[in-house]
PDB file of C-alpha atoms in Angstrom:
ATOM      1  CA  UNK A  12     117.078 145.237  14.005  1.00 76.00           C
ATOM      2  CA  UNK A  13     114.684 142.401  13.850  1.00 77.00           C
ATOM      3  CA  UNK A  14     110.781 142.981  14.302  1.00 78.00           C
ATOM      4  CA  UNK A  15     111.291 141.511  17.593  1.00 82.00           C
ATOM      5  CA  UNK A  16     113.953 144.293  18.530  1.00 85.00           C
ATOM      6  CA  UNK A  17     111.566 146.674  17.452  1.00 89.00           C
ATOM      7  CA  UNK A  18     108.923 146.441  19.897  1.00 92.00           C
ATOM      8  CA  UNK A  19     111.438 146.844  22.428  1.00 94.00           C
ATOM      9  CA  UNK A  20     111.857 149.494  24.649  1.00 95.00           C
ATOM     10  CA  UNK A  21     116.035 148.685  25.881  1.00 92.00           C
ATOM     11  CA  UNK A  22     117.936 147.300  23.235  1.00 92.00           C
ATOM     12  CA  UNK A  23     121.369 146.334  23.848  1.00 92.00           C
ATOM     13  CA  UNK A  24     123.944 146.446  21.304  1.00 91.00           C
ATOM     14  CA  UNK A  25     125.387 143.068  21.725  1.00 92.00           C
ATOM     15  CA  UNK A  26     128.551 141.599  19.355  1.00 94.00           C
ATOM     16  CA  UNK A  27     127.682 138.973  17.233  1.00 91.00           C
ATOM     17  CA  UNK A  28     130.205 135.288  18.091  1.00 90.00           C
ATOM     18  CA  UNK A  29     132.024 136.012  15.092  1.00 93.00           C
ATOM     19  CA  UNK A  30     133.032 139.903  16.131  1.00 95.00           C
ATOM     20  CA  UNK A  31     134.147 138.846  20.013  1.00 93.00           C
ATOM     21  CA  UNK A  32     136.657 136.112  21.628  1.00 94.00           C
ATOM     22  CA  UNK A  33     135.224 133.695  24.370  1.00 93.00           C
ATOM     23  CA  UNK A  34     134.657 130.320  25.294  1.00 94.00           C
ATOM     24  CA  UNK A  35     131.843 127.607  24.514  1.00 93.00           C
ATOM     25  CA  UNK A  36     131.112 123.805  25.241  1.00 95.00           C
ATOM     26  CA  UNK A  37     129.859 121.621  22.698  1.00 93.00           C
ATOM     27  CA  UNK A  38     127.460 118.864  22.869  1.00 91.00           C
ATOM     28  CA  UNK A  39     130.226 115.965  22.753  1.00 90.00           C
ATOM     29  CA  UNK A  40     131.325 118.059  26.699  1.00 93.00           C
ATOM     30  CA  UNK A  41     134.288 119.339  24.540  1.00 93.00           C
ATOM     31  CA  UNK A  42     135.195 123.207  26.090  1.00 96.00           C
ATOM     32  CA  UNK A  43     137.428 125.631  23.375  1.00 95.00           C
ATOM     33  CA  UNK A  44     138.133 128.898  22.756  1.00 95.00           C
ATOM     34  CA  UNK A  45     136.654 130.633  19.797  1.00 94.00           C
ATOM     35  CA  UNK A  46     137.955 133.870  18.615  1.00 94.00           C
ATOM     36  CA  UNK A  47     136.873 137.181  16.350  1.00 94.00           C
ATOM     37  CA  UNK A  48     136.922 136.749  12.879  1.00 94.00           C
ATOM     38  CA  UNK A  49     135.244 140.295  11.836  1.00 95.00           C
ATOM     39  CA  UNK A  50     135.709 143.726  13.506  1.00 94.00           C
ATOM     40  CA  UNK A  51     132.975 144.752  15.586  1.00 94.00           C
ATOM     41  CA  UNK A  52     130.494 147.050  14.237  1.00 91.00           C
ATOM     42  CA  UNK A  53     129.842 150.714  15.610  1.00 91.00           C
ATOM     43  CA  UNK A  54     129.567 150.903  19.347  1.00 90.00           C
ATOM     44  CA  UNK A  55     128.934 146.855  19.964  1.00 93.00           C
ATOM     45  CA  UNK A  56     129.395 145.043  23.294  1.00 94.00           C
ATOM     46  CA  UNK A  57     130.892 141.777  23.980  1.00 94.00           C
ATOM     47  CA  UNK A  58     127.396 140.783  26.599  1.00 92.00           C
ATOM     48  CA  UNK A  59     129.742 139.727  28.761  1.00 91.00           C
ATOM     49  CA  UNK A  60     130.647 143.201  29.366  1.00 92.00           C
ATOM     50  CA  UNK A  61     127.154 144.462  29.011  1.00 93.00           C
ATOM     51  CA  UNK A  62     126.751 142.311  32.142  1.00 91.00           C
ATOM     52  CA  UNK A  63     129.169 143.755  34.186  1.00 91.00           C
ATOM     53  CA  UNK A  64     128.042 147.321  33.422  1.00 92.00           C
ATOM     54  CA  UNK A  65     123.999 146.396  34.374  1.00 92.00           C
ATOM     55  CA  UNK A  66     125.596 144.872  37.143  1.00 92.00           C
ATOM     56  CA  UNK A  67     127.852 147.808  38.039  1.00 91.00           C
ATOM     57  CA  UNK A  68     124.328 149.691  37.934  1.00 92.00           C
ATOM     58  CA  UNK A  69     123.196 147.557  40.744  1.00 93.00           C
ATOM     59  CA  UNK A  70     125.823 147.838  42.890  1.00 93.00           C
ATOM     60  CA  UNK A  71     127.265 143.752  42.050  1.00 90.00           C
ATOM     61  CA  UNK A  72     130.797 143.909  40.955  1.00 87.00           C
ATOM     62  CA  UNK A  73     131.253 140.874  37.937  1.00 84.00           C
ATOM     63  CA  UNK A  74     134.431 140.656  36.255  1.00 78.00           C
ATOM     64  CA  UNK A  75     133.141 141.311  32.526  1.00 74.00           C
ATOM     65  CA  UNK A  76     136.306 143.009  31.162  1.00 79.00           C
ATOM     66  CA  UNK A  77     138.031 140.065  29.531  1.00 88.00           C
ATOM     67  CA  UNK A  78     137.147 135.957  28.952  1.00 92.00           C
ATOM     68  CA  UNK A  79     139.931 135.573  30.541  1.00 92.00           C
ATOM     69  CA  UNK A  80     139.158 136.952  33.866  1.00 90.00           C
ATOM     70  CA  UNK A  81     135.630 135.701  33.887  1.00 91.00           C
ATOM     71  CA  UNK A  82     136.792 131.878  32.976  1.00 93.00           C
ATOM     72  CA  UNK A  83     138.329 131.525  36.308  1.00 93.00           C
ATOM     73  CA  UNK A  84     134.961 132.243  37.867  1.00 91.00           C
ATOM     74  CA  UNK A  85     133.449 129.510  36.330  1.00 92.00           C
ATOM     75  CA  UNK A  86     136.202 127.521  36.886  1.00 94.00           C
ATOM     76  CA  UNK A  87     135.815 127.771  40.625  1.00 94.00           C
ATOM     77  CA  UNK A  88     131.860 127.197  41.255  1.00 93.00           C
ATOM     78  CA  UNK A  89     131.131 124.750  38.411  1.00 93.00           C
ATOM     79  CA  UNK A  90     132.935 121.534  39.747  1.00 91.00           C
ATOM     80  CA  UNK A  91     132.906 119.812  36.094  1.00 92.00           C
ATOM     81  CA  UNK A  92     135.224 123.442  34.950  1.00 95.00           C
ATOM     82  CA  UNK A  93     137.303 122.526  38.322  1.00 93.00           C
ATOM     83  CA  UNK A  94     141.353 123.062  37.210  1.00 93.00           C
ATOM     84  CA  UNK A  95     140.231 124.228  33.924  1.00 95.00           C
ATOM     85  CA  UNK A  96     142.552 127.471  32.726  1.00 95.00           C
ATOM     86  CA  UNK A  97     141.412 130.036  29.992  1.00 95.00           C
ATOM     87  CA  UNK A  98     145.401 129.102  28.804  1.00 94.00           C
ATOM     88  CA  UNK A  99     145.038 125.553  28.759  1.00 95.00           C
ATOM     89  CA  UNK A 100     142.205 125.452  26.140  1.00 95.00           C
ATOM     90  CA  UNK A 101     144.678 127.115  23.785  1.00 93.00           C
ATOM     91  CA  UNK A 102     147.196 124.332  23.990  1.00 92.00           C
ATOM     92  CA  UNK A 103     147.763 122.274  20.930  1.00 88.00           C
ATOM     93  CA  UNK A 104     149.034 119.207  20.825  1.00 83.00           C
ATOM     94  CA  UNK A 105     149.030 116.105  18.273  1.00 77.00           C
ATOM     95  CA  UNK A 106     145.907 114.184  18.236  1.00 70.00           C
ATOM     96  CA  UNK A 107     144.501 111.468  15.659  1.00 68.00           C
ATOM     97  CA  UNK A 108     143.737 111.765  12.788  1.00 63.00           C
ATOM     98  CA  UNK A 109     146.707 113.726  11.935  1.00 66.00           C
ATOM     99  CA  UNK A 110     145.672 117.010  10.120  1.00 60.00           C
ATOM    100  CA  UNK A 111     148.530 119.310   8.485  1.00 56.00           C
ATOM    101  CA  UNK A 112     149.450 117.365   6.020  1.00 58.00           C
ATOM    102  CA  UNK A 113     149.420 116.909   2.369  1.00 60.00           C
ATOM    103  CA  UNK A 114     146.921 113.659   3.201  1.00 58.00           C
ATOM    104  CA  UNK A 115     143.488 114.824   2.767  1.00 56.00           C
ATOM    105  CA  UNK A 116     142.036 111.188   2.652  1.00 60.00           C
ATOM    106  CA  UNK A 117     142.284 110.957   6.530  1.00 55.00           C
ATOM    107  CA  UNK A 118     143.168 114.177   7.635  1.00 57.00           C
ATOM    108  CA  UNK A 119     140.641 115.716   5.837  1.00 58.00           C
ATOM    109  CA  UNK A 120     141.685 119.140   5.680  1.00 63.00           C
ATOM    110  CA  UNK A 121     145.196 121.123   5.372  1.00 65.00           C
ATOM    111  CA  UNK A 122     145.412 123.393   7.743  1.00 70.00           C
ATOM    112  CA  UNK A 123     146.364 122.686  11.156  1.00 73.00           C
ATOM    113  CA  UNK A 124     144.901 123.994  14.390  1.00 78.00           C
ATOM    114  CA  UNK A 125     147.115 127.038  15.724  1.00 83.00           C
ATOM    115  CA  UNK A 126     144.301 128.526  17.913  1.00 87.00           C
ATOM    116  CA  UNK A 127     143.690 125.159  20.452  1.00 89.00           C
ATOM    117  CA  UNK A 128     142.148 121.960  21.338  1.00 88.00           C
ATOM    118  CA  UNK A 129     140.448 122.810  24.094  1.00 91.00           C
ATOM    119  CA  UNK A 130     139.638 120.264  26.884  1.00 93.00           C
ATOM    120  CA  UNK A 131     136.817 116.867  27.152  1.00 91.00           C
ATOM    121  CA  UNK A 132     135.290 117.547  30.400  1.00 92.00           C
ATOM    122  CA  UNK A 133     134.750 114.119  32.432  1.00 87.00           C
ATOM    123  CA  UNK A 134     131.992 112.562  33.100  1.00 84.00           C
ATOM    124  CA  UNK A 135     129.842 112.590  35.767  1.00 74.00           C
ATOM    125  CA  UNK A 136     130.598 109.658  38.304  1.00 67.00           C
ATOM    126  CA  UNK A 137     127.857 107.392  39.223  1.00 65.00           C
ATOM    127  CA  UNK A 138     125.233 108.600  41.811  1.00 63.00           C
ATOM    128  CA  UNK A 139     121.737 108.480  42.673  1.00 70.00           C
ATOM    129  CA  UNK A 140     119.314 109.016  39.347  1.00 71.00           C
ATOM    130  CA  UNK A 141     117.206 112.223  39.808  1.00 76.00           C
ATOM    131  CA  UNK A 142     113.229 111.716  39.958  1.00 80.00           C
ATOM    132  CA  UNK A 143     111.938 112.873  36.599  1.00 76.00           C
ATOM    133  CA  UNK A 144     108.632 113.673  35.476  1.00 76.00           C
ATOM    134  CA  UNK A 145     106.979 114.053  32.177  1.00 70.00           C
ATOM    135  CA  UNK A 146     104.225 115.952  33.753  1.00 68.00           C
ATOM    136  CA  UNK A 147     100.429 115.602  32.304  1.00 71.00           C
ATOM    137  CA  UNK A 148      99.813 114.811  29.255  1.00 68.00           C
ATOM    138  CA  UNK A 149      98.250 117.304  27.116  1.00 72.00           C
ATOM    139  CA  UNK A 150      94.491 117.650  26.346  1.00 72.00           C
ATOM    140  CA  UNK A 151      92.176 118.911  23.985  1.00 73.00           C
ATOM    141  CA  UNK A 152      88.380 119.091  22.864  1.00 74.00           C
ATOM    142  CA  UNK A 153      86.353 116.382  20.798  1.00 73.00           C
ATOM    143  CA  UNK A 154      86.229 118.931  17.827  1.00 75.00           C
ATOM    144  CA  UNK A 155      89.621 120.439  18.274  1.00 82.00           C
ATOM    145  CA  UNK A 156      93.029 118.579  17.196  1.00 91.00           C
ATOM    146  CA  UNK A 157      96.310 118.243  19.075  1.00 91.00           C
ATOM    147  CA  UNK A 158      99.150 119.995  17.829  1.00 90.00           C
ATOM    148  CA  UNK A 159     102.588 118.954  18.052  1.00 91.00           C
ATOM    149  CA  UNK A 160     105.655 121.950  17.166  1.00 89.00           C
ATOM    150  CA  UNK A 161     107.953 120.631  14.498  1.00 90.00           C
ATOM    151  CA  UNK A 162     111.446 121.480  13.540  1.00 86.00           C
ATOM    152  CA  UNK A 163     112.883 122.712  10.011  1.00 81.00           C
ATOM    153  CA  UNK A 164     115.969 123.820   8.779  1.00 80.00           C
ATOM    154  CA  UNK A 165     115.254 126.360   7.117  1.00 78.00           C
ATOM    155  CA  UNK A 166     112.539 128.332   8.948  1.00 78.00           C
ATOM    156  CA  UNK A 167     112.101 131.958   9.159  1.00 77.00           C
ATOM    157  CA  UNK A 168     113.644 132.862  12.145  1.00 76.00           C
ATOM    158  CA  UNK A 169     115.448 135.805  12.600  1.00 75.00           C
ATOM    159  CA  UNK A 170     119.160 133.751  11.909  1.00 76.00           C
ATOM    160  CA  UNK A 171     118.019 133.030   8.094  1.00 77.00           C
ATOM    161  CA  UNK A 172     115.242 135.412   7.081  1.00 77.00           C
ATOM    162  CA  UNK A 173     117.527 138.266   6.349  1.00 79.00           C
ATOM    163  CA  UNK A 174     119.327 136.123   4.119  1.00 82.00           C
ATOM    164  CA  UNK A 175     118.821 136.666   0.233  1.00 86.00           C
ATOM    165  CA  UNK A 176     120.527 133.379  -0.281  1.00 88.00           C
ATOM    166  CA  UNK A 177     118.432 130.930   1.597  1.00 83.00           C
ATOM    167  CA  UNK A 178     114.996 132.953   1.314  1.00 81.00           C
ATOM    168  CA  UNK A 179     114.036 130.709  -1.791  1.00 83.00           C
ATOM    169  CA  UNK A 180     114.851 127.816   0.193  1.00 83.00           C
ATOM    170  CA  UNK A 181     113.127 128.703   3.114  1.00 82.00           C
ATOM    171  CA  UNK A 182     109.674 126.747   4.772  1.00 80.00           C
ATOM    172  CA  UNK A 183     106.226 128.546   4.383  1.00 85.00           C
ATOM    173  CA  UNK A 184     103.880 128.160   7.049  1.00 88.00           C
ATOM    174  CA  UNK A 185     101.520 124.845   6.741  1.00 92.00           C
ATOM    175  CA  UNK A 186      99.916 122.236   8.957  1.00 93.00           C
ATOM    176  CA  UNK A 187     100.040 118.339   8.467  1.00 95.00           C
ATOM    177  CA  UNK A 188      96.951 116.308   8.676  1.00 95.00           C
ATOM    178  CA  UNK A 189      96.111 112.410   8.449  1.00 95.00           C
ATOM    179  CA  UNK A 190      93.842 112.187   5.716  1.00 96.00           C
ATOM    180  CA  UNK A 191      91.289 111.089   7.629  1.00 95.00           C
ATOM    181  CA  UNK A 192      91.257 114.667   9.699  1.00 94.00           C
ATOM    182  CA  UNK A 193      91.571 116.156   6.476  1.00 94.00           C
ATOM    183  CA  UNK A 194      88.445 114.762   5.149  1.00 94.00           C
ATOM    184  CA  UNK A 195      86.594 115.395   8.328  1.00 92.00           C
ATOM    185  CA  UNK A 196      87.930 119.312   8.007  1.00 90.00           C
ATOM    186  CA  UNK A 197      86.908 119.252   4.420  1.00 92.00           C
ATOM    187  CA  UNK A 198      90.463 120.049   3.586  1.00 92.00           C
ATOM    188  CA  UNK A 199      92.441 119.049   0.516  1.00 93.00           C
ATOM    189  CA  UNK A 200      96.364 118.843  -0.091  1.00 94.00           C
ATOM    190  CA  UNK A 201      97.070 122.408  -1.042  1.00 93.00           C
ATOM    191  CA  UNK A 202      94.041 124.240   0.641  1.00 94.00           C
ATOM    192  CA  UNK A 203      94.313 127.422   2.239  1.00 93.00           C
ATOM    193  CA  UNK A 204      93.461 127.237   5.991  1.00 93.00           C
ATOM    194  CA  UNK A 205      93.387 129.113   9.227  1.00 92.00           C
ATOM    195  CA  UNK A 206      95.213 127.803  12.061  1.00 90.00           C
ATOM    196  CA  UNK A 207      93.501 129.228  15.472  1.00 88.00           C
ATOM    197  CA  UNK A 208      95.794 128.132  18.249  1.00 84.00           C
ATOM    198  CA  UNK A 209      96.530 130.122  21.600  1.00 80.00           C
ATOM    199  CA  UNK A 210      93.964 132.928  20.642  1.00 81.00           C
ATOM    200  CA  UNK A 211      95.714 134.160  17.310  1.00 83.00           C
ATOM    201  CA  UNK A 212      94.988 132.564  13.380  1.00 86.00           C
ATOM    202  CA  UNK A 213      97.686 131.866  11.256  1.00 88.00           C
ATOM    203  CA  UNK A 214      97.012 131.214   7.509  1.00 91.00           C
ATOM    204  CA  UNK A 215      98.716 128.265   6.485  1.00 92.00           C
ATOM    205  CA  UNK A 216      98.599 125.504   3.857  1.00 93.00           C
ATOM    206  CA  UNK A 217      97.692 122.193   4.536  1.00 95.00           C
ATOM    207  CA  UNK A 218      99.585 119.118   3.928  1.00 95.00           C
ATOM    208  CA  UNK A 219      97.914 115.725   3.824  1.00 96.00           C
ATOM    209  CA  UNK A 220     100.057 113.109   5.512  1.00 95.00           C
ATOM    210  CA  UNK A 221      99.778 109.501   6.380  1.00 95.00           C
ATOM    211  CA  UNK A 222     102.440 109.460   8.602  1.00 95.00           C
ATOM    212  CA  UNK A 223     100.419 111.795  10.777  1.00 95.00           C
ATOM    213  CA  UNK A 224      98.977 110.327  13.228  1.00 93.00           C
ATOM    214  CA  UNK A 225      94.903 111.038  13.910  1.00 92.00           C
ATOM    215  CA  UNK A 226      93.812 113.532  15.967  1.00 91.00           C
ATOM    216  CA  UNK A 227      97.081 115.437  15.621  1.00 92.00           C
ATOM    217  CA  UNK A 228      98.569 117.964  13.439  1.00 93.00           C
ATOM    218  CA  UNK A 229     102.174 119.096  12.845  1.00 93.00           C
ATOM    219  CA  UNK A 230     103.189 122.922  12.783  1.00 91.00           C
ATOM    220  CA  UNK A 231     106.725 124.251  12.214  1.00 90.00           C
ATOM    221  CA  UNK A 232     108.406 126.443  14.462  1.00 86.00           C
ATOM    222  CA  UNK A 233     109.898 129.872  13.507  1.00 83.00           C
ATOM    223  CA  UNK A 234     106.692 130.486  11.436  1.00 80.00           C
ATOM    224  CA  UNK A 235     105.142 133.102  13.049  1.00 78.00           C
ATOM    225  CA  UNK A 236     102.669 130.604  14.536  1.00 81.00           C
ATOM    226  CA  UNK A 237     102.393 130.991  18.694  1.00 80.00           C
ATOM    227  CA  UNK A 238     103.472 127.417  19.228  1.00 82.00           C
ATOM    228  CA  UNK A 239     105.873 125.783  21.571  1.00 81.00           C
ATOM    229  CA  UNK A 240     104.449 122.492  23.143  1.00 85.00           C
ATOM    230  CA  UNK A 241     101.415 120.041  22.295  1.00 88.00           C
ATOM    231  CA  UNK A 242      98.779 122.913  21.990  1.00 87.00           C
ATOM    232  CA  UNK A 243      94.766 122.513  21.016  1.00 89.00           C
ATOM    233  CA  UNK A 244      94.516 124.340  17.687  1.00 88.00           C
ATOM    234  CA  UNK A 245      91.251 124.847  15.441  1.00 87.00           C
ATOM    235  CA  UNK A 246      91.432 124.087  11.340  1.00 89.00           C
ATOM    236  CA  UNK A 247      89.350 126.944   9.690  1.00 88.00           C
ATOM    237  CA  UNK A 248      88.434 126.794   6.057  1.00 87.00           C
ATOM    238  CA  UNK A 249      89.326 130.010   4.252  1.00 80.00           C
ATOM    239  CA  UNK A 250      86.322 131.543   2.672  1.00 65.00           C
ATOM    240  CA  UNK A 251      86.957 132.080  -1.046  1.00 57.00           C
ATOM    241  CA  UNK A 252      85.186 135.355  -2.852  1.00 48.00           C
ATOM    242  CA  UNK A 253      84.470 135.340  -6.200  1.00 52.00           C
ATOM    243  CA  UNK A 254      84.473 138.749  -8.076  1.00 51.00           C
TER     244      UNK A 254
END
């Protein structure tokens, strides 16, 4: 289990994507079927079913047996899913460029696609434009710097930590800082600091950056720092004892 899973008190055994059948859409509104490429391990549940047996708890019936019986649900109160079948995203039929062949220039691989295309869900017609709002803007104190969450590959979430492969690869903790907020923290490239942000410290290592601009620093996410929006934060020099 991961340490999160561990201070649990209910943990489901849920089935991994890989080790179940089912359905997903991707970013370009592209809907297929995606199917089990390992055996499931010990006593696993699709959560689909896991569902439908809290649910059965409650007294709601959901149909959680099968993809294929729950597809049709979503099918009928999602209008962009409207006349969508679980059987039609297994249809295959020739589209460009033409995969199969011995080509590899164009095609770019060898192997054709057996399991289905899936379908492009339509666009949206033309309507009103919701009101949006990008709410306040963040604050913080005149001897306190604004922190901004930052994305990495390789972090040490619980998807790649496990991993014996990618743990040499993988991002340590650290904060960027324009130089000038470095100097004014007394902190070098390198140095060992103390992050305090949200009530908790985080030791990290600072990185001096010009691209930074002043009066903010950068912190990755999935580094066991409590950060997930533009957050005050306080840099702390780490006391050094010498024996």
């Amino acid at each position: 289990m991961t340490e999160t899973a561990k201070l649990a008190d209910v943990v489901f055994p849920v089935q991994a994507q890989v080790e179940r059948e089912g359905t997903f859409t991707s970013g370009e509104r592209r809907v297929q079927r995606f199917y089990p490429v390992v055996a499931p391990k010990g006593e696993s549940l699709p959560d689909f079913q896991i569902a439908a047996k809290l649910g059965a708890k409650a007294g709601i019936e959901l149909k959680g047996g099968f993809p294929s019986l729950i597809f049709p649900q979503i099918a009928a109160e999602i209008p962009a899913y409207e006349g969508i079948t679980y059987r039609k995203l297994a249809e295959v039929t020739e589209q460009w460029p033409i995969v199969g062949g011995g080509d590899l220039y164009y095609g770019g691989t060898s192997y054709k696609n057996e399991q289905g295309l899936g379908v492009h869900l339509a666009l949206h017609p033309d309507g009103d434009a919701e009101p949006w709002s990008a709410g306040t803007a963040a604050s913080k104190s005149a001897d306190a710097l604004l922190a901004v969450p930052v994305t990495r590959l390789y972090d040490r979430g619980a998807t790649l930590t496990p991993s014996n492969v990618l743990e040499p690869r993988l991002s340590h903790p650290f904060v960027a800082l324009n130089p000038s907020d470095a100097e004014a923290q007394r902190a070098a490239d390198g140095m060992k600091v103390n992050v305090g942000v949200n009530g908790a410290s985080a030791p990290v290592t600072v990185r001096v950056d010009e691209t930074v601009p002043a009066g903010f620093a950068l912190l990755p996410r999935s580094m066991g720092i409590p950060l997930d929006g533009p957050t005050e934060v306080i840099i702390q020099l780490v006391e050094v004892v010498q024996a």
